[in-house]
Coordinates of C-alpha atoms in Angstrom, one line a residue:
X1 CA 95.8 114.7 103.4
X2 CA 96.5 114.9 99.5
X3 CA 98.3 111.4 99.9
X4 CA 95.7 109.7 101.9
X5 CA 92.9 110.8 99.2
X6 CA 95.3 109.2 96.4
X7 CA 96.3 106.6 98.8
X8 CA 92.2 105.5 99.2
X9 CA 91.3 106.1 95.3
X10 CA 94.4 103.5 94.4
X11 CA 92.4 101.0 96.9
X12 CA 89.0 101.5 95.7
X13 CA 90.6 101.7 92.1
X14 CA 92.6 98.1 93.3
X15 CA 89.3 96.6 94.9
X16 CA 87.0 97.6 91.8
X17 CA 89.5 95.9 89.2
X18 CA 89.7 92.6 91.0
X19 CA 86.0 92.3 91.4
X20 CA 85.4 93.3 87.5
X21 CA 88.3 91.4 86.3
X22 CA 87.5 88.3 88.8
X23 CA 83.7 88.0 87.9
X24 CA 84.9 88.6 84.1
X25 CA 87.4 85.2 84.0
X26 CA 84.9 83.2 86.0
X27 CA 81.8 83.8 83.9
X28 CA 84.7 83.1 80.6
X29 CA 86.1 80.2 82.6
X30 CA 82.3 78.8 83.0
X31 CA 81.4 78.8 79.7
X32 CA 84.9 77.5 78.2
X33 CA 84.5 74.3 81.0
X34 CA 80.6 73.7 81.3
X35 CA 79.5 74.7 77.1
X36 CA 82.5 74.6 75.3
X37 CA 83.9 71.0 77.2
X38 CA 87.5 72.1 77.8
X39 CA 87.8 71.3 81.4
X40 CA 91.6 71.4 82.3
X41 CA 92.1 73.9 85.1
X42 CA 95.2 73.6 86.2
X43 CA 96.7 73.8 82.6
X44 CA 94.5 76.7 81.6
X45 CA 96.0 78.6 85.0
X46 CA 99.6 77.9 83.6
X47 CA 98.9 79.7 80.5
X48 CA 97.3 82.2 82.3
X49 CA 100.7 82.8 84.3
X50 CA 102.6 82.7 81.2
X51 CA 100.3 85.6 79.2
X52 CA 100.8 87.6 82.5
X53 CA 104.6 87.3 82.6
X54 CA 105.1 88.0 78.9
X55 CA 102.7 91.3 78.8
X56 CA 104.8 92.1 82.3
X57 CA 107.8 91.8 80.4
X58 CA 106.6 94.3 77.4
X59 CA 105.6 96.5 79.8
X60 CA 108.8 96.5 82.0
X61 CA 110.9 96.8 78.4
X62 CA 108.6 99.7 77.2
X63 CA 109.1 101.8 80.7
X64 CA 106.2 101.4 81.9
X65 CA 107.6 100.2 85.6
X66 CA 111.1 99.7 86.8
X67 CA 112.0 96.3 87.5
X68 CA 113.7 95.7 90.8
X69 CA 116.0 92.9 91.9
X70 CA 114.8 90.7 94.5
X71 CA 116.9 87.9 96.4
X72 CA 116.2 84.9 93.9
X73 CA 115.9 82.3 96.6
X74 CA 113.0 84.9 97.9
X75 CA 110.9 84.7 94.8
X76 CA 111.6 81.3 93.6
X77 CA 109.7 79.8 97.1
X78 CA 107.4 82.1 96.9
X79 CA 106.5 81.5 93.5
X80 CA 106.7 78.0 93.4
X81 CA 104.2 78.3 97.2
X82 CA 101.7 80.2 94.9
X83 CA 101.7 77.2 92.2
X84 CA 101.3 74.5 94.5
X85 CA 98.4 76.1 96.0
X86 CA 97.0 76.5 93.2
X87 CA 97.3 73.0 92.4
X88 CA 95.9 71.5 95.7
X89 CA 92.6 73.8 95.6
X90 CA 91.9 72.1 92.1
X91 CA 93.1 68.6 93.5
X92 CA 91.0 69.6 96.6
X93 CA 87.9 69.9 94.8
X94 CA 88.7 66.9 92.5
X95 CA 88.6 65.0 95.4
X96 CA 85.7 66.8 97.5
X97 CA 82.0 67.4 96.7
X98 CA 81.5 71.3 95.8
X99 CA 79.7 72.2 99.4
X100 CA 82.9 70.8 101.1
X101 CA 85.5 72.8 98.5
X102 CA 83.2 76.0 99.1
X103 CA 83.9 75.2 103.3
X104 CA 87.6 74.9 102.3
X105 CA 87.2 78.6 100.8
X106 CA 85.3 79.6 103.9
X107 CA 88.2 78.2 106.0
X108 CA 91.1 80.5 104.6
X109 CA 89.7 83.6 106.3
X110 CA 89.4 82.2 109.7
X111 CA 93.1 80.9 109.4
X112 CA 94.5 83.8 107.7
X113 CA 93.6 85.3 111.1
X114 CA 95.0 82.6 113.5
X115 CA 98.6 82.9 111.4
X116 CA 98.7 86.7 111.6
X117 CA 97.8 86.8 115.3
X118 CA 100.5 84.4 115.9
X119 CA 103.4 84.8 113.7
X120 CA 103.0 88.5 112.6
X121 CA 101.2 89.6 116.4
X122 CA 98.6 91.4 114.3
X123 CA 95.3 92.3 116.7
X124 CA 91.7 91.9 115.5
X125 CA 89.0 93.7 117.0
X126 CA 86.4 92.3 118.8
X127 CA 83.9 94.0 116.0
X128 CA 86.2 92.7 112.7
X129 CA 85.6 89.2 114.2
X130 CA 81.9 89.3 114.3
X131 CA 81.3 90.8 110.4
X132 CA 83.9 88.4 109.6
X133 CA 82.0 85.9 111.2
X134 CA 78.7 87.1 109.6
X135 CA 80.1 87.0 105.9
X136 CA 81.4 83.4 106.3
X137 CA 77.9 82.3 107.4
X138 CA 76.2 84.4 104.7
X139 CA 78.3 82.9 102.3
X140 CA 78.1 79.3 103.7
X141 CA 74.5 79.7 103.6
X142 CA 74.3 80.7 100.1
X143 CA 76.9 78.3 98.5
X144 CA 77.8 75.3 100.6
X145 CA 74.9 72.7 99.5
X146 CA 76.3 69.0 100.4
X147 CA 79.3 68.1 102.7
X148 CA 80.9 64.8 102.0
X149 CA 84.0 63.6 103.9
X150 CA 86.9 61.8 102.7
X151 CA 90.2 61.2 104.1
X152 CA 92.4 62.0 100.9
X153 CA 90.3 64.8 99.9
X154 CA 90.2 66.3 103.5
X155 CA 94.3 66.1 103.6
X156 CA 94.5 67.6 100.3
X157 CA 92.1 70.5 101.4
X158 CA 93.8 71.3 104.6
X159 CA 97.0 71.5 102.8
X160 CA 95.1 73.7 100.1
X161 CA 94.4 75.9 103.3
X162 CA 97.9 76.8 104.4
X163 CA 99.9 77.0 101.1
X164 CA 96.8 79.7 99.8
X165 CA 97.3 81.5 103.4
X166 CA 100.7 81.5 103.7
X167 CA 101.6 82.6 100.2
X168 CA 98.8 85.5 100.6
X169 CA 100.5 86.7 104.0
X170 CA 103.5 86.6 102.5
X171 CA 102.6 88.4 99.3
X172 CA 101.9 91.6 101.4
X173 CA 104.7 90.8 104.0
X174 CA 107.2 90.6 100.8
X175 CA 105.5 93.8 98.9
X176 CA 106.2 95.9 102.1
X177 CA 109.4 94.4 103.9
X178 CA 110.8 94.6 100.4
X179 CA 109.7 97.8 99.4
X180 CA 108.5 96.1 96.4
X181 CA 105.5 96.8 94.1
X182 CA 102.8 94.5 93.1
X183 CA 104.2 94.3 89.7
X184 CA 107.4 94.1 90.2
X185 CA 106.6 91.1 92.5
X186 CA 103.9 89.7 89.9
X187 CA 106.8 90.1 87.3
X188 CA 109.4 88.2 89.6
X189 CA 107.2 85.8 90.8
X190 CA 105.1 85.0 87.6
X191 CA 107.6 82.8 85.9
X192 CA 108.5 80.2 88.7
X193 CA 104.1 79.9 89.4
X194 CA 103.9 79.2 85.6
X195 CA 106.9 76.9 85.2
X196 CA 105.3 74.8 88.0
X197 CA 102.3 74.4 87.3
X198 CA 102.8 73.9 83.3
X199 CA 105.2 70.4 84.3
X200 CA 102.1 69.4 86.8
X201 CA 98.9 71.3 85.5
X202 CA 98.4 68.2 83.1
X203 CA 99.1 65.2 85.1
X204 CA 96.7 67.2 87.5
X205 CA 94.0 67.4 84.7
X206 CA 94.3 64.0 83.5
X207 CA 93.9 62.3 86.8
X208 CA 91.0 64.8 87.7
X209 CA 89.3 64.5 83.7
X210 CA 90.6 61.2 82.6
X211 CA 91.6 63.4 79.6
X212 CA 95.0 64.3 77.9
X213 CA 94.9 68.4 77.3
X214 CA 97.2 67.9 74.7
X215 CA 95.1 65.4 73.3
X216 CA 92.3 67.5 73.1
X217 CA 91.0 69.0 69.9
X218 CA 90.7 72.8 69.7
X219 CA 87.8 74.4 67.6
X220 CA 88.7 77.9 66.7
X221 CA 85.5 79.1 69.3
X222 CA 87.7 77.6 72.2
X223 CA 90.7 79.3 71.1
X224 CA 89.0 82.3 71.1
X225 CA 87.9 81.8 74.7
X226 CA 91.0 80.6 75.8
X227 CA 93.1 83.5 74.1
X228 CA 90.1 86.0 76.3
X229 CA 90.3 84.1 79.3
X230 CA 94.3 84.1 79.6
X231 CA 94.2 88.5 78.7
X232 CA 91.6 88.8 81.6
X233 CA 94.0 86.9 84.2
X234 CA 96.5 89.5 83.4
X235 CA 94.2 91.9 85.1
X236 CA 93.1 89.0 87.7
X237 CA 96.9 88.9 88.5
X238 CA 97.9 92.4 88.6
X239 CA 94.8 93.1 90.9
X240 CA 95.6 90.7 93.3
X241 CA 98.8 91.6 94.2
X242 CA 97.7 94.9 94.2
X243 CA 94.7 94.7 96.8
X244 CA 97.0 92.3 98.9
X245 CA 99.6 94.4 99.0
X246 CA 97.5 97.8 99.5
X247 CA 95.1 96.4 101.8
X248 CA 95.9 92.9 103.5
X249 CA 95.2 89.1 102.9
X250 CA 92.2 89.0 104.7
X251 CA 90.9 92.0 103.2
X252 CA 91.7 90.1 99.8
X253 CA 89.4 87.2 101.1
X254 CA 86.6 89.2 102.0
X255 CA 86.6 91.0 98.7
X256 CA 86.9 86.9 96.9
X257 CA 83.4 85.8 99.1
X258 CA 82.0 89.7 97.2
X259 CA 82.6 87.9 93.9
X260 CA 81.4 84.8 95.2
X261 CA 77.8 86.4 95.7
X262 CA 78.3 88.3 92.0
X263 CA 79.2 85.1 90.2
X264 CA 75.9 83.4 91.9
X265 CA 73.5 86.7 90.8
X266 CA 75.3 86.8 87.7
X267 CA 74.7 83.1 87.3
X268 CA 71.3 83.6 87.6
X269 CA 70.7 86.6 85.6
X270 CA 72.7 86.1 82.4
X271 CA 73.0 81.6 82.9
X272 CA 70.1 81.1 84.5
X273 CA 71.4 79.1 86.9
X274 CA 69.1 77.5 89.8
X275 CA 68.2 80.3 92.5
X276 CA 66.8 79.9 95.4
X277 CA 65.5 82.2 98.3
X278 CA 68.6 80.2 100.8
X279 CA 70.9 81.6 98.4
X280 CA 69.1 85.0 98.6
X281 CA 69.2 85.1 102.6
X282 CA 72.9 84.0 102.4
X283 CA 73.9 86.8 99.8
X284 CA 72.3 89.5 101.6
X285 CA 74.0 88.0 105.1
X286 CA 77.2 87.9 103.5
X287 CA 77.1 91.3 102.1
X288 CA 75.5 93.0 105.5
X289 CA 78.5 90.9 107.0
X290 CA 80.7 93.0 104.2
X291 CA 79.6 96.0 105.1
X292 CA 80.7 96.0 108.6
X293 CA 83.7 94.8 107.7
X294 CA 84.4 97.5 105.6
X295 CA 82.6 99.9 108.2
X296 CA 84.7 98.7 111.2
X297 CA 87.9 98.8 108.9
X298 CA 87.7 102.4 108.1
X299 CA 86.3 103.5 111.6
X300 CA 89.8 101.9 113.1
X301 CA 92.1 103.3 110.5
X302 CA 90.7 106.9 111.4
X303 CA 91.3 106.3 114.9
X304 CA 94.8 105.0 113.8
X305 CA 95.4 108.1 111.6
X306 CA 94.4 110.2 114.2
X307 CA 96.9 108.3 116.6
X308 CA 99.6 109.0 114.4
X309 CA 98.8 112.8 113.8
X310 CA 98.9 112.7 117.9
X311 CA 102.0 111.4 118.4
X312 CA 103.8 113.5 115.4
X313 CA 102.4 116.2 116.7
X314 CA 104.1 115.4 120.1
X315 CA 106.9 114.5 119.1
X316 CA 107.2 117.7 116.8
X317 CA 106.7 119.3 120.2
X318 CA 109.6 118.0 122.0
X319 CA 111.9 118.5 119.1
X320 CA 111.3 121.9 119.6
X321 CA 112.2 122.4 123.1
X322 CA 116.3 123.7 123.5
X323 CA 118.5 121.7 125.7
X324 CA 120.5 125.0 126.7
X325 CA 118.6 127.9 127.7
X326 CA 120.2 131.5 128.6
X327 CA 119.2 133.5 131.9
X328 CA 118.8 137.3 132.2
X329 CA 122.7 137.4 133.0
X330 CA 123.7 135.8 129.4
X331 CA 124.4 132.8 130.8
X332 CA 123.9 129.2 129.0
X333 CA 121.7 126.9 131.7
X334 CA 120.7 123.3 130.5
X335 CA 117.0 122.4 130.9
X336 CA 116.1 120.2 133.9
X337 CA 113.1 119.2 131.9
X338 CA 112.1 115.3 131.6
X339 CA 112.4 116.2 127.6
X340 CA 115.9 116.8 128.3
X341 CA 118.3 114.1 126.7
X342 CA 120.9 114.5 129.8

């Protein structure tokens, strides 16, 4: 029971950090892109990767974790997986107007589903579909405005799709086949994602901007930001490999469409952003679609828990039945029993 509590305050400790540390880089983010005109993504990510690695590295050379070896091969796909889709989702909405990027996002749940009720044989419940279902239409409602169609842009997003679900599945197949941490699979992984996207993240940029990042002049208020945006994607990175692996990719997904509907209040509140009462009814959709989610979830892991305690139980049971008994004459006289192993 004692491990279960910790085990549920390390998710709710996992989930609060992404959403804080999420909502944190994206309101940072905003105002380095939209006020302060430095609007190269996919280089800014790279950096991001790098800071992570290096304060993953102090940390791993001042004890703070144990680093364990993983099969190199292993990590370098994966890692290099994680950069490209990274990559595509910026090319994708380079490429696509914003409502049809946001229906990308939308589409990663949905498919997260299909590849882990094929490949993995995972089942969903009747009950998870439907306030799965309800949060993607909440959240459609609220953030998808125009959908324009292109062939290149379309290609690029379905490709954006698979590489972002794959590398989630396998980020929590890896952390628990493994017997791997989040960090140490962060700390593994981190080097390969940066290396990849730092040789493409500015041919990316300049093809999306028309501008050279290198090129670009740096006032000391954009250092700043981009020194504060780089130490909050430590703590976006950790998280996410942490609710992934604690929880499970779609799980991680849901929590992302939570920040989506923060980042749009917040937008509001503190940017004064446009508001209006569509994105209200989609926000309160999305989050009554949340809560189900996170209702039905817990509803079927006590029923699972209680399975568990059932069959230990029983099988606690049989292992204490003997396989020789001894009648009133002294005699030893195997059990005829079903539970009997001859």
């Amino acid at each position: 029971m004692g491990e279960m509590t910790g085990f549920q305050l390390g998710v709710i400790g996992a989930l609060f950090l992404s959403v804080a540390s999420s909502v944190s880089i994206v309101i940072c983010n905003k105002a380095l892109m939209s006020n302060l005109g430095f609007p190269f993504a996919t280089t800014l990510t790279s950096w991001h990767l790098m800071v992570t690695f290096c304060t993953l590295h102090a940390a791993q050379r001042l004890n703070f974790f144990e680093s364990k070896s993983i099969d190199m091969k292993t990590v370098m796909l994966f890692g290099i997986l994680n950069g490209i889709s990274i990559g595509l989702l910026n090319l994708s909405l380079g490429f696509n107007s914003i409502g049809f990027y946001q229906m990308t996002k939308l589409a990663i749940i949905p498919f997260t589903v299909l590849l882990e009720t094929l490949f993995l044989k995972k089942q969903f419940s009747q009950k998870i579909k439907f306030s799965l279902f309800l949060l993607l239409v909440g959240v459609g409602i609220a953030s998808v405005t125009d959908l324009q169609l292109n062939f290149v842009g379309t290609i690029l997003s379905l490709l954006a799709i698979i590489t972002t679900c794959v590398g989630q599945i396998l980020t929590n197949t890896i952390q628990k086949r493994l017997n791997v941490s989040s960090t140490q699979l962060l700390y593994q992984s981190a080097p390969f994602q940066a290396a990849i996207l730092f040789v493409s993240g500015p041919l990316v940029d300049q093809f999306l901007t028309k501008q050279n990042v290198f090129a670009h002049k740096y006032s000391s208020i954009v250092l700043v930001f981009i020194i504060l945006s780089c130490l909050i994607a430590v703590s976006v990175n950790f998280s996410t490999f942490l609710v992934i692996g604690k929880t499970s990719p779609v799980t991680y997904q849901v929590l992302g469409h939570l920040k989506t509907c923060l980042v749009l209040g917040f937008g509001y509140t503190l940017l004064h952003d446009p508001f209006t009462h569509r994105n209200i009814i989609g926000i309160l959709v999305a989050i009554f679609g949340m809560g189900l989610y996170s209702y039905f979830c817990l509803q079927e892991n006590k029923k699972k828990q209680a399975g568990d305690l059932s069959l230990g139980s029983q099988i606690k049971d049989k292992d204490g039945i003997p396989l020789l008994s001894i009648d009133k004459d002294g005699h030893e006289v195997k059990k005829s029993t079903k539970n009997s192993l001859v």
